[in-house]
Each structure stands twice: as C-alpha cells, then as structure tokens.
Short mmCIF file of C-alpha atoms and ligand atoms in Angstrom, two decimals:
data_model
loop_
_atom_site.label_atom_id
_atom_site.label_comp_id
_atom_site.label_asym_id
_atom_site.label_seq_id
_atom_site.Cartn_x
_atom_site.Cartn_y
_atom_site.Cartn_z
CA MET V 1023 0.00 0.00 0.00
CA THR V 1024 1.34 3.47 -0.90
CA ALA V 1025 1.18 6.36 1.58
CA ALA V 1026 -1.48 9.01 0.90
CA ALA V 1027 -0.02 12.11 -0.80
CA GLY V 1028 -0.24 15.26 1.35
CA TYR V 1029 -1.34 18.75 0.28
CA ASP V 1030 -2.40 21.90 2.12
CA VAL V 1031 -5.71 22.11 0.26
CA ILE V 1032 -7.72 19.55 -1.72
CA VAL V 1033 -10.43 20.98 -3.98
CA LEU V 1034 -13.09 18.54 -5.24
CA GLY V 1035 -14.37 19.64 -8.67
CA ALA V 1036 -12.44 21.39 -11.46
CA GLY V 1037 -15.33 23.62 -12.48
CA ALA V 1038 -15.69 27.38 -12.34
CA SER V 1039 -15.54 27.82 -8.56
CA GLY V 1040 -13.01 25.04 -7.93
CA LEU V 1041 -10.45 26.34 -10.45
CA MET V 1042 -10.82 29.93 -9.21
CA CYS V 1043 -10.39 28.80 -5.60
CA ALA V 1044 -7.38 26.59 -6.42
CA ALA V 1045 -5.63 29.43 -8.30
CA ALA V 1046 -6.20 31.86 -5.41
CA ALA V 1047 -4.99 29.38 -2.77
CA GLY V 1048 -2.00 28.36 -4.91
CA ALA V 1049 -1.05 32.02 -5.39
CA ARG V 1050 -0.76 32.27 -1.56
CA GLY V 1051 1.83 29.51 -1.64
CA ARG V 1052 -0.53 26.73 -0.57
CA ARG V 1053 0.09 23.27 -2.07
CA VAL V 1054 -3.19 22.62 -3.86
CA LEU V 1055 -4.62 19.46 -5.46
CA VAL V 1056 -7.80 19.56 -7.56
CA LEU V 1057 -9.63 16.26 -8.05
CA GLU V 1058 -12.11 16.15 -10.94
CA GLY V 1059 -14.46 13.23 -11.60
CA SER V 1060 -14.76 13.81 -15.37
CA PRO V 1061 -12.04 13.14 -17.95
CA LYS V 1062 -11.62 16.92 -18.51
CA PRO V 1063 -11.87 20.05 -16.34
CA GLY V 1064 -14.38 22.87 -16.82
CA ASN V 1065 -17.11 21.11 -18.85
CA LYS V 1066 -19.81 23.51 -17.74
CA ILE V 1067 -17.68 26.55 -18.50
CA LEU V 1068 -17.34 25.22 -22.05
CA VAL V 1069 -21.10 24.84 -22.60
CA SER V 1070 -21.97 28.09 -20.83
CA GLY V 1071 -23.79 30.81 -22.75
CA GLY V 1072 -24.23 28.43 -25.69
CA GLY V 1073 -20.41 28.26 -26.01
CA ARG V 1074 -20.04 32.06 -25.70
CA CYS V 1075 -19.66 32.06 -21.88
CA ASN V 1076 -21.76 34.80 -20.30
CA PHE V 1077 -19.10 34.95 -17.58
CA SER V 1078 -20.41 37.79 -15.40
CA ASN V 1079 -22.71 40.79 -15.20
CA VAL V 1080 -21.75 44.37 -14.41
CA ASN V 1081 -24.80 44.52 -12.09
CA ALA V 1082 -23.87 41.46 -10.01
CA GLY V 1083 -25.49 42.59 -6.74
CA PRO V 1084 -27.29 40.46 -4.11
CA GLU V 1085 -30.71 41.38 -5.55
CA HIS V 1086 -30.00 39.01 -8.46
CA PHE V 1087 -29.62 35.94 -6.26
CA ILE V 1088 -32.16 33.60 -4.64
CA SER V 1089 -31.41 31.93 -1.31
CA ALA V 1090 -33.21 31.01 1.91
CA ASN V 1091 -30.54 33.24 3.52
CA PRO V 1092 -30.41 36.27 1.18
CA HIS V 1093 -27.71 38.06 3.22
CA PHE V 1094 -25.13 35.30 2.79
CA CYS V 1095 -23.94 36.27 -0.70
CA LYS V 1096 -23.39 39.94 0.19
CA SER V 1097 -19.92 39.59 1.68
CA ALA V 1098 -18.34 37.76 -1.28
CA LEU V 1099 -20.13 39.92 -3.86
CA SER V 1100 -18.86 43.08 -2.16
CA ARG V 1101 -15.29 41.75 -2.32
CA PHE V 1102 -15.41 40.47 -5.91
CA SER V 1103 -16.94 42.63 -8.66
CA SER V 1104 -17.15 41.96 -12.39
CA HIS V 1105 -13.98 44.14 -12.74
CA GLU V 1106 -11.96 41.37 -11.04
CA ILE V 1107 -12.90 38.69 -13.54
CA CYS V 1108 -12.44 41.11 -16.46
CA ALA V 1109 -8.97 41.94 -15.09
CA LEU V 1110 -8.15 38.22 -14.97
CA LEU V 1111 -9.19 37.87 -18.63
CA ASP V 1112 -7.18 40.96 -19.58
CA ARG V 1113 -4.07 39.43 -17.96
CA HIS V 1114 -4.44 36.46 -20.31
CA HIS V 1115 -5.33 38.59 -23.37
CA VAL V 1116 -8.83 37.13 -23.58
CA ARG V 1117 -11.18 39.52 -25.38
CA TRP V 1118 -14.58 40.22 -23.81
CA HIS V 1119 -17.51 42.53 -24.39
CA GLU V 1120 -20.72 43.76 -22.75
CA GLU V 1121 -24.22 43.08 -24.13
CA ASP V 1122 -27.59 44.41 -22.98
CA GLY V 1123 -28.53 43.98 -19.35
CA GLY V 1124 -24.85 44.30 -18.36
CA ARG V 1125 -24.09 40.75 -19.55
CA LEU V 1126 -20.39 40.08 -20.15
CA PHE V 1127 -19.28 37.54 -22.77
CA CYS V 1128 -15.99 36.11 -24.04
CA ARG V 1129 -15.58 37.42 -27.58
CA ASP V 1130 -13.81 34.26 -28.82
CA GLY V 1131 -15.84 31.62 -26.96
CA SER V 1132 -15.87 29.78 -23.63
CA LYS V 1133 -12.66 27.86 -24.20
CA LYS V 1134 -10.69 31.10 -23.77
CA MET V 1135 -12.17 31.49 -20.29
CA LEU V 1136 -11.24 27.93 -19.33
CA ASP V 1137 -7.73 28.37 -20.78
CA ALA V 1138 -7.24 31.53 -18.69
CA LEU V 1139 -8.29 29.73 -15.49
CA LEU V 1140 -6.07 26.74 -16.24
CA ALA V 1141 -3.16 29.12 -16.89
CA GLU V 1142 -3.81 30.82 -13.51
CA CYS V 1143 -3.75 27.38 -11.84
CA ARG V 1144 -0.53 26.40 -13.64
CA GLU V 1145 1.19 29.65 -12.61
CA ALA V 1146 0.12 29.01 -9.00
CA GLY V 1147 1.53 25.45 -9.06
CA VAL V 1148 -1.88 23.77 -8.69
CA VAL V 1149 -2.00 20.02 -9.47
CA ILE V 1150 -5.16 18.91 -11.33
CA ARG V 1151 -6.07 15.21 -11.53
CA THR V 1152 -8.99 14.20 -13.77
CA ASP V 1153 -10.96 10.89 -13.87
CA ALA V 1154 -10.54 11.06 -10.12
CA GLY V 1155 -13.77 9.23 -9.09
CA ILE V 1156 -13.97 10.02 -5.37
CA ARG V 1157 -14.76 6.86 -3.36
CA GLU V 1158 -14.64 8.07 0.23
CA ILE V 1159 -13.84 11.05 2.42
CA GLY V 1160 -12.48 10.28 5.86
CA ALA V 1161 -11.51 12.26 8.94
CA GLY V 1162 -8.52 14.61 8.77
CA PHE V 1163 -9.53 14.96 5.32
CA ARG V 1164 -8.33 11.74 3.72
CA VAL V 1165 -9.76 11.43 0.23
CA ALA V 1166 -9.83 8.02 -1.46
CA ALA V 1167 -10.15 8.47 -5.25
CA GLU V 1168 -9.80 6.19 -8.28
CA CYS V 1169 -6.43 7.83 -8.98
CA GLY V 1170 -4.98 7.44 -5.46
CA GLU V 1171 -5.28 8.52 -1.81
CA PHE V 1172 -4.67 12.08 -0.69
CA HIS V 1173 -4.95 14.10 2.49
CA ALA V 1174 -5.03 17.77 3.46
CA PRO V 1175 -6.14 19.86 6.46
CA SER V 1176 -8.43 21.89 4.15
CA LEU V 1177 -11.05 20.31 1.89
CA VAL V 1178 -13.07 22.48 -0.51
CA ILE V 1179 -16.24 21.03 -2.04
CA ALA V 1180 -16.75 22.66 -5.46
CA THR V 1181 -18.70 19.87 -7.17
CA GLY V 1182 -21.58 22.08 -8.38
CA GLY V 1183 -25.30 21.34 -8.52
CA ARG V 1184 -27.29 18.54 -10.12
CA SER V 1185 -28.11 20.30 -13.39
CA TRP V 1186 -26.80 18.74 -16.60
CA PRO V 1187 -25.83 15.28 -15.27
CA GLN V 1188 -24.90 14.43 -18.89
CA ILE V 1189 -21.61 16.34 -18.42
CA GLY V 1190 -20.66 15.16 -14.94
CA ALA V 1191 -23.02 16.96 -12.53
CA SER V 1192 -23.85 14.90 -9.46
CA GLY V 1193 -25.42 15.26 -6.04
CA PHE V 1194 -22.03 14.43 -4.53
CA GLY V 1195 -21.55 17.75 -2.71
CA TYR V 1196 -24.87 17.33 -0.91
CA ASP V 1197 -23.84 13.81 0.23
CA VAL V 1198 -20.59 15.23 1.66
CA ALA V 1199 -22.53 17.96 3.50
CA ARG V 1200 -24.88 15.37 5.02
CA GLN V 1201 -21.95 13.09 5.90
CA PHE V 1202 -20.55 15.91 8.05
CA GLY V 1203 -23.94 16.73 9.61
CA LEU V 1204 -24.72 19.88 7.60
CA LYS V 1205 -28.25 20.72 6.43
CA VAL V 1206 -29.13 20.63 2.74
CA ILE V 1207 -32.10 22.54 1.30
CA SER V 1208 -33.86 20.27 -1.16
CA PRO V 1209 -32.25 20.79 -4.62
CA ARG V 1210 -34.65 21.61 -7.49
CA PRO V 1211 -34.15 22.43 -11.16
CA ALA V 1212 -33.99 26.20 -11.85
CA LEU V 1213 -33.57 28.32 -15.00
CA VAL V 1214 -35.48 25.48 -16.67
CA PRO V 1215 -38.26 25.25 -19.30
CA LEU V 1216 -41.79 24.65 -17.94
CA VAL V 1217 -44.06 21.97 -19.42
CA PHE V 1218 -47.80 22.03 -20.17
CA ASP V 1219 -50.23 19.30 -19.14
CA ALA V 1220 -51.84 17.24 -21.96
CA ALA V 1221 -54.63 19.79 -22.52
CA GLY V 1222 -52.12 22.65 -22.72
CA ARG V 1223 -49.99 20.72 -25.23
CA ARG V 1224 -53.08 20.13 -27.40
CA ALA V 1225 -54.11 23.79 -27.21
CA PHE V 1226 -50.72 25.48 -27.65
CA GLY V 1227 -48.40 22.81 -29.14
CA GLY V 1228 -49.06 24.31 -32.58
CA LEU V 1229 -47.32 27.51 -31.48
CA ALA V 1230 -43.96 25.71 -31.05
CA GLY V 1231 -41.09 27.86 -32.24
CA LEU V 1232 -42.90 31.16 -31.66
CA SER V 1233 -41.11 33.81 -29.59
CA VAL V 1234 -43.05 36.67 -27.96
CA ARG V 1235 -42.04 39.58 -25.72
CA VAL V 1236 -43.99 39.05 -22.45
CA ARG V 1237 -44.19 40.06 -18.82
CA VAL V 1238 -44.36 36.91 -16.69
CA SER V 1239 -44.98 36.69 -12.97
CA CYS V 1240 -45.20 34.14 -10.17
CA GLY V 1241 -45.85 35.36 -6.63
CA ASP V 1242 -43.86 38.59 -6.21
CA ALA V 1243 -41.36 37.79 -8.98
CA VAL V 1244 -41.86 39.57 -12.33
CA PHE V 1245 -39.70 39.43 -15.48
CA GLU V 1246 -40.17 41.12 -18.84
CA ASP V 1247 -38.30 39.38 -21.67
CA ASP V 1248 -38.84 36.94 -24.55
CA MET V 1249 -40.90 33.75 -24.11
CA LEU V 1250 -40.61 30.78 -26.47
CA PHE V 1251 -43.41 28.27 -27.12
CA THR V 1252 -41.97 24.73 -27.39
CA HIS V 1253 -43.59 21.39 -28.31
CA ARG V 1254 -43.83 20.54 -24.61
CA GLY V 1255 -44.42 23.93 -22.99
CA LEU V 1256 -42.70 27.28 -22.49
CA SER V 1257 -39.08 28.39 -22.51
CA GLY V 1258 -37.04 31.50 -23.39
CA PRO V 1259 -35.39 33.92 -20.96
CA ALA V 1260 -38.62 35.19 -19.31
CA VAL V 1261 -39.79 31.65 -18.50
CA LEU V 1262 -36.35 30.40 -17.42
CA GLN V 1263 -36.15 33.32 -14.96
CA ILE V 1264 -39.61 32.72 -13.50
CA SER V 1265 -39.00 28.94 -13.24
CA SER V 1266 -36.52 29.65 -10.43
CA TYR V 1267 -39.41 31.05 -8.36
CA TRP V 1268 -42.12 28.57 -9.43
CA ARG V 1269 -43.29 25.72 -7.21
CA GLU V 1270 -45.47 22.72 -8.16
CA GLY V 1271 -49.16 23.59 -8.37
CA GLU V 1272 -48.67 27.38 -8.53
CA PRO V 1273 -50.02 29.42 -11.44
CA VAL V 1274 -47.76 31.48 -13.66
CA ALA V 1275 -49.34 34.65 -15.12
CA VAL V 1276 -48.27 35.85 -18.56
CA ASP V 1277 -49.02 39.27 -20.08
CA LEU V 1278 -48.80 38.44 -23.78
CA LEU V 1279 -48.88 42.11 -24.80
CA PRO V 1280 -47.08 44.16 -22.14
CA GLN V 1281 -46.34 47.10 -24.45
CA MET V 1282 -50.02 48.17 -24.72
CA ARG V 1283 -53.46 47.67 -23.09
CA LEU V 1284 -56.14 45.96 -25.18
CA ASP V 1285 -58.96 47.48 -23.09
CA GLU V 1286 -57.68 50.93 -24.12
CA ALA V 1287 -57.34 49.91 -27.79
CA PHE V 1288 -60.82 48.33 -28.17
CA PRO V 1289 -62.86 51.61 -28.19
CA VAL V 1290 -60.45 53.11 -30.76
CA TRP V 1291 -60.63 49.98 -32.96
CA LYS V 1292 -64.46 49.93 -32.73
CA LYS V 1293 -64.45 53.45 -34.17
CA ASP V 1294 -61.62 53.12 -36.72
CA HIS V 1295 -61.86 49.44 -37.81
CA PRO V 1296 -65.40 48.32 -36.90
CA ARG V 1297 -65.58 45.48 -39.44
CA THR V 1298 -62.11 44.00 -38.89
CA GLU V 1299 -61.87 40.70 -37.01
CA LEU V 1300 -60.23 40.96 -33.63
CA LYS V 1301 -57.56 38.37 -34.45
CA ASN V 1302 -56.35 40.58 -37.30
CA LEU V 1303 -56.30 43.73 -35.18
CA VAL V 1304 -54.42 42.05 -32.33
CA GLY V 1305 -52.24 40.30 -34.94
CA ARG V 1306 -50.76 43.69 -35.80
CA HIS V 1307 -49.16 43.79 -32.33
CA VAL V 1308 -48.26 40.14 -31.60
CA PRO V 1309 -47.22 37.33 -33.97
CA ARG V 1310 -50.23 36.42 -36.13
CA ARG V 1311 -50.12 32.73 -35.13
CA LEU V 1312 -50.53 33.72 -31.50
CA ALA V 1313 -53.44 36.08 -32.18
CA HIS V 1314 -55.15 33.44 -34.32
CA CYS V 1315 -54.67 30.70 -31.70
CA PHE V 1316 -56.22 32.83 -28.95
CA LEU V 1317 -58.90 34.69 -30.98
CA GLU V 1318 -59.93 32.29 -33.79
CA GLY V 1319 -63.67 32.38 -34.62
CA LEU V 1320 -64.45 35.70 -32.94
CA PRO V 1321 -66.57 38.18 -34.94
CA PRO V 1322 -65.55 41.69 -36.12
CA VAL V 1323 -64.89 44.06 -33.26
CA ASN V 1324 -68.13 46.10 -33.72
CA GLN V 1325 -70.18 42.95 -33.02
CA MET V 1326 -68.60 42.33 -29.64
CA GLY V 1327 -69.98 43.54 -26.31
CA GLU V 1328 -68.04 45.31 -23.54
CA GLY V 1329 -68.11 42.25 -21.28
CA GLU V 1330 -66.72 39.94 -23.95
CA LEU V 1331 -63.93 42.38 -24.86
CA LYS V 1332 -63.03 42.77 -21.19
CA LYS V 1333 -62.65 38.98 -20.88
CA ILE V 1334 -60.43 38.88 -23.97
CA SER V 1335 -58.26 41.67 -22.59
CA GLU V 1336 -57.94 39.79 -19.29
CA ARG V 1337 -56.99 36.57 -21.14
CA PHE V 1338 -54.26 38.36 -23.10
CA HIS V 1339 -52.84 40.43 -20.27
CA ASN V 1340 -53.25 37.84 -17.53
CA TRP V 1341 -53.01 34.42 -19.20
CA LYS V 1342 -52.82 32.00 -16.26
CA ILE V 1343 -51.24 28.59 -16.67
CA VAL V 1344 -50.45 25.96 -14.08
CA PRO V 1345 -47.41 24.11 -15.51
CA ALA V 1346 -47.46 20.32 -15.11
CA GLY V 1347 -43.77 20.49 -14.16
CA THR V 1348 -40.33 21.41 -15.49
CA GLU V 1349 -38.00 19.77 -18.01
CA GLY V 1350 -35.95 18.58 -15.00
CA PHE V 1351 -32.24 18.63 -14.14
CA GLU V 1352 -31.32 17.43 -17.67
CA LYS V 1353 -32.43 20.79 -19.10
CA ALA V 1354 -31.97 23.06 -16.07
CA GLU V 1355 -29.18 25.61 -16.30
CA VAL V 1356 -28.73 25.59 -12.52
CA THR V 1357 -29.88 23.94 -9.31
CA ARG V 1358 -31.88 25.86 -6.75
CA GLY V 1359 -31.40 24.88 -3.07
CA GLY V 1360 -28.27 23.09 -1.86
CA VAL V 1361 -26.03 23.29 1.19
CA ASP V 1362 -27.75 25.52 3.76
CA THR V 1363 -25.65 28.68 3.99
CA THR V 1364 -26.48 29.20 7.66
CA GLU V 1365 -24.01 26.36 8.24
CA LEU V 1366 -21.12 28.41 6.77
CA SER V 1367 -19.11 31.58 7.33
CA SER V 1368 -20.03 34.07 4.59
CA ARG V 1369 -16.46 35.43 4.71
CA THR V 1370 -14.47 32.18 4.37
CA PHE V 1371 -17.11 29.61 3.24
CA GLU V 1372 -15.90 27.27 6.01
CA ALA V 1373 -18.44 25.07 7.78
CA ARG V 1374 -18.90 26.38 11.32
CA LYS V 1375 -19.19 22.87 12.79
CA VAL V 1376 -16.38 21.30 10.72
CA PRO V 1377 -13.15 23.35 10.70
CA GLY V 1378 -11.26 22.89 7.42
CA LEU V 1379 -14.32 21.94 5.35
CA PHE V 1380 -15.42 24.55 2.78
CA PHE V 1381 -18.28 24.69 0.21
CA ILE V 1382 -18.33 27.06 -2.80
CA GLY V 1383 -20.23 27.69 -6.04
CA GLU V 1384 -23.51 26.18 -7.12
CA VAL V 1385 -23.49 23.41 -4.49
CA LEU V 1386 -24.59 26.15 -2.07
CA ASP V 1387 -28.15 27.41 -1.67
CA VAL V 1388 -27.34 30.53 -3.71
CA THR V 1389 -28.90 30.71 -7.18
CA GLY V 1390 -28.36 33.54 -9.62
CA TRP V 1391 -30.68 34.94 -12.25
CA LEU V 1392 -30.01 34.35 -15.92
CA GLY V 1393 -27.44 36.80 -17.29
CA GLY V 1394 -23.99 35.74 -16.03
CA PHE V 1395 -24.85 35.78 -12.31
CA ASN V 1396 -24.21 32.08 -11.67
CA LEU V 1397 -20.69 32.08 -13.06
CA HIS V 1398 -20.09 35.35 -11.20
CA TRP V 1399 -21.08 33.59 -7.97
CA ALA V 1400 -18.71 30.72 -8.79
CA TRP V 1401 -15.79 33.15 -9.26
CA ALA V 1402 -16.68 35.30 -6.22
CA SER V 1403 -17.15 32.40 -3.80
CA GLY V 1404 -14.10 30.59 -5.25
CA ARG V 1405 -11.78 33.60 -4.95
CA CYS V 1406 -12.92 34.51 -1.40
CA CYS V 1407 -12.55 30.93 -0.19
CA GLY V 1408 -9.16 30.55 -1.93
CA GLN V 1409 -7.88 33.52 0.07
CA CYS V 1410 -8.65 31.72 3.36
CA CYS V 1411 -8.52 27.93 2.90
C1 FAD Z 2781 -25.92 24.63 -20.43
C2 FAD Z 2781 -25.52 25.59 -19.36
C3 FAD Z 2781 -25.20 26.89 -19.71
C4 FAD Z 2781 -24.85 27.80 -18.71
N1 FAD Z 2781 -24.52 29.07 -19.09
C5 FAD Z 2781 -24.19 29.98 -18.14
C6 FAD Z 2781 -23.80 31.30 -18.49
O1 FAD Z 2781 -23.66 31.63 -19.67
N2 FAD Z 2781 -23.54 32.18 -17.49
C7 FAD Z 2781 -23.63 31.83 -16.16
O2 FAD Z 2781 -23.40 32.67 -15.30
N3 FAD Z 2781 -23.94 30.56 -15.80
C8 FAD Z 2781 -24.22 29.64 -16.75
N4 FAD Z 2781 -24.51 28.36 -16.37
C9 FAD Z 2781 -24.41 27.99 -14.95
C10 FAD Z 2781 -22.93 27.85 -14.55
O3 FAD Z 2781 -22.24 27.12 -15.54
C11 FAD Z 2781 -22.79 27.15 -13.20
O4 FAD Z 2781 -23.60 27.80 -12.24
C12 FAD Z 2781 -21.34 27.17 -12.73
O5 FAD Z 2781 -20.52 26.46 -13.64
C13 FAD Z 2781 -21.23 26.54 -11.35
O6 FAD Z 2781 -19.89 26.46 -11.01
P1 FAD Z 2781 -19.42 25.37 -9.95
O7 FAD Z 2781 -17.95 25.46 -9.86
O8 FAD Z 2781 -20.20 25.48 -8.70
O9 FAD Z 2781 -19.83 23.98 -10.61
P2 FAD Z 2781 -19.38 23.34 -12.01
O10 FAD Z 2781 -18.82 24.37 -12.92
O11 FAD Z 2781 -20.53 22.52 -12.45
O12 FAD Z 2781 -18.17 22.40 -11.58
C14 FAD Z 2781 -18.34 21.27 -10.77
C15 FAD Z 2781 -17.29 20.26 -11.16
O13 FAD Z 2781 -17.31 19.20 -10.21
C16 FAD Z 2781 -17.19 17.97 -10.92
N5 FAD Z 2781 -17.76 16.91 -10.07
C17 FAD Z 2781 -19.05 16.63 -9.83
N6 FAD Z 2781 -19.15 15.58 -9.00
C18 FAD Z 2781 -17.88 15.20 -8.71
C19 FAD Z 2781 -17.32 14.19 -7.90
N7 FAD Z 2781 -18.07 13.33 -7.24
N8 FAD Z 2781 -15.96 14.11 -7.82
C20 FAD Z 2781 -15.16 14.97 -8.51
N9 FAD Z 2781 -15.63 15.94 -9.30
C21 FAD Z 2781 -16.98 16.06 -9.38
C22 FAD Z 2781 -17.96 18.21 -12.20
O14 FAD Z 2781 -17.57 17.29 -13.22
C23 FAD Z 2781 -17.55 19.65 -12.52
O15 FAD Z 2781 -16.38 19.71 -13.31
C24 FAD Z 2781 -24.83 27.40 -17.35
C25 FAD Z 2781 -25.14 26.08 -17.02
C26 FAD Z 2781 -25.47 25.18 -18.01
C27 FAD Z 2781 -25.79 23.76 -17.62
#
C-alpha cells in the first residue's frame, strides 16, 4: 500500500468555482490538489452561454440571487466585482464585451475562459487530476479516489449542482454535506423550461417555435423578456427566470402584450376598424399565429360587447397557466437549493461545525438569475474561499 499524498488544500471539482479557488490558494503559496471526476476540467464553463460564456454581469449585486438566507452572498459579492474577472481575462489577453442587461461575454468563446483559469492554476503550481472518481472522504480529510489517496487539512467542495448530469453533474456535494452533519435545502431544477399538461400541449403545441415579448410573474417575482413556445411547454429567458421562483401547483401569469393595453385599444378599434376581425387587429401587435390561436372564430370588433372584450383583454394580459412540471435537471441551467448557507461563514465559506471543510459555487443554496450571475457567484465564492482555505 502506498502512503497518501499530502497537500495543504484539496479541492473537489475542477469547475468554475473550484479552479478559481485553487488558483487563489496556490497564489498564496498553498500546495493545492484539484480532483475532478470527469475526464476533462471545466465542462460547464465550455457549454456556458451556448459556447459564448456569459461569464459575469456588471450589475452582479445580491438582488440578483435567490437563497433562503439572502444576506449570505453579500460579503463575497462586495469583495469580488465583475472588474476582477475582467482583469483576470485581460491578464491572459482574452477579449470580452458587454451586451444588454450588463451581460459580459468572451468574444472568442468559452474555451478562452477555461484556458485563462487553467493558466492561472498552472502559474500558481496547482496540481489537477482528472478521472478522479472520489470513493470516500475520511476524517482529517483523507480522500480516497480512483487515482490514489490524498490528504489535506483543508477540503473544498466545489462539485456544483445537479443540473446537466450528462456532463458530470452529481449530487455528490450534498452527500458530503450530510456526511458531516450539515443541512441541505432540497435541490430543485432552476432556469429550466416549464411543461404544459396534456390539454395545454393540445391547445398550444401548434405555437412551437414562436417567440413573444412578455411580462411573466409568479408570486412577487416579475420578469419582462422573450418567451418561447416549445412542443412541450414554455421556454425563453422570461420563463427560465420565473421557473426559479415557481413551485409545483402554482399558477404562472403571462401578459402576452405588455407594451399596450387591449382594453384601451378596443374603443379606438371599434371606431376606426369596426368590421375588422379581432384576431387581425391584435395580430398587428403580436405574432399572427398567437393572435389566431387565442382569438380564432371571434366576430368583427363592432359585433362584440363590452363584457366579452373585457374577458379577452384579461386573457391576453393575464393568461394563467399551471405548468405540469419542469424539463428537470437534464435541461436546467442551474440547481436551486443546496447546502444551507447558515451552516457556513459568509467570509471564508468554512463550515462552522467542521473546521477545514469549505463549500463554494452552485453546491450552495445561492442561485443567480439568468445573465452571467451564476458564473459570477462561482468566481466570487471561489476567490474569497481561496484567500482563506
Ligand atoms: C448549459 C448551461 C449553460 C450555462 N450558461 C451559463 C452562463 O452563460 N452564465 C452563467 O453565469 N452561468 C451559466 N450556467 C451555470 C454555470 O455554468 C454554473 O452555475 C457554474 O458552472 C457553477 O460552477 P461550480 O464550480 O459550482 O460547478 P461546475 O462548474 O458545475 O463544476 C463542478 C465540477 O465538479 C465535478 N464533479 C461533480 N461531481 C464530482 C465528484 N463526485 N468528484 C469529482 N468531481 C466532481 C464536475 O464534473 C464539474 O467539473 C450554465 C449552465 C449550463 C448547464
């Protein structure tokens, strides 16, 4: 039997947060080992933003994150702004640009981001082992992996959430938290398409492929952006955003025409276009297929009573659907829930009850909105932890 190799810090997971943390710890002179279960590091960075890597957002404040403990993210976000990650990219001559909503993208694709992080790790002397297949974590932190046995006084769990299991995501980080007696808030798919029930699919399946500007709400959460009809339900940025707030059985309300009010337009149309069918009048403001699907068979506007028009306006501006569910972790961009942040220091990310054990990134119960916030959280939590672990 060979003796376990010793390091100062072992990081589990060579994803966004793990690589950032390893580089920061290595830069402090710590001997750092990163163990990655997949054959290659940074899979999720590579697929992010459809390969364009929406790596941060200039508005990355706490109001763009969801957590049972909304104060937790404040400390790291105040210490790590989007300037820090842009500066890292500049150091490695990676070109980036800003798009609407403050979203920051790599100009030449996600691989440039991963290359920059791997270069940071190399410069800091970090050792990365892939295909590591963790078998067991013991006291003192002894880690038994497929590629050998290792130990370190600091163990950082950066294994991400459960979304996209097809590229290596697992519930492993939650198992580690439970093993050490820490609470886990039930993980759920977030930033995920919603699906109709059978009746909804029959009624609206024909609209698949149609994109509409909408205002969508669920409880107190409201987003105005594009919504996409799919064969199974609804997607697009507005729906992905609201999915992070939706719970089974709750209705989602959609304003299909947020830029105007139909109840204000009806009297004008009655006067100016009395013999035009309503679907054609509304079809001037929304895609025709949508207007026809909702208003097929209705008579010209001058033949319709006030009450009927009021109902139509309500249906368009407050279309209520109760989704049958979501497309699940396979299609979810992130995982909501995770390791309960009340168990951790918001400054160091160390578990209060287990000195030396740290959790960072998406494995935590901190979920960002769409728009670069989730990768920003991975960098911010990774850098802050790497300065302490
Ligand atoms: C398709 C897609 C597109 C996205 N696009 C964006 C975007 O443009 N902008 C944005 O902000 N966010 C985006 N996200 C979300 C973002 O990628 C994640 O929130 C972020 O990568 C989380 O970082 P992390 O370090 O916590 O986890 P990850 O980056 O997922 O890294 C975790 C690592 O741990 C490894 N691992 C898992 N289990 C084990 C184990 N048992 N042993 C060893 N290693 C293990 C995994 O293989 C992985 O490499 C996207 C997500 C998806 C799925």
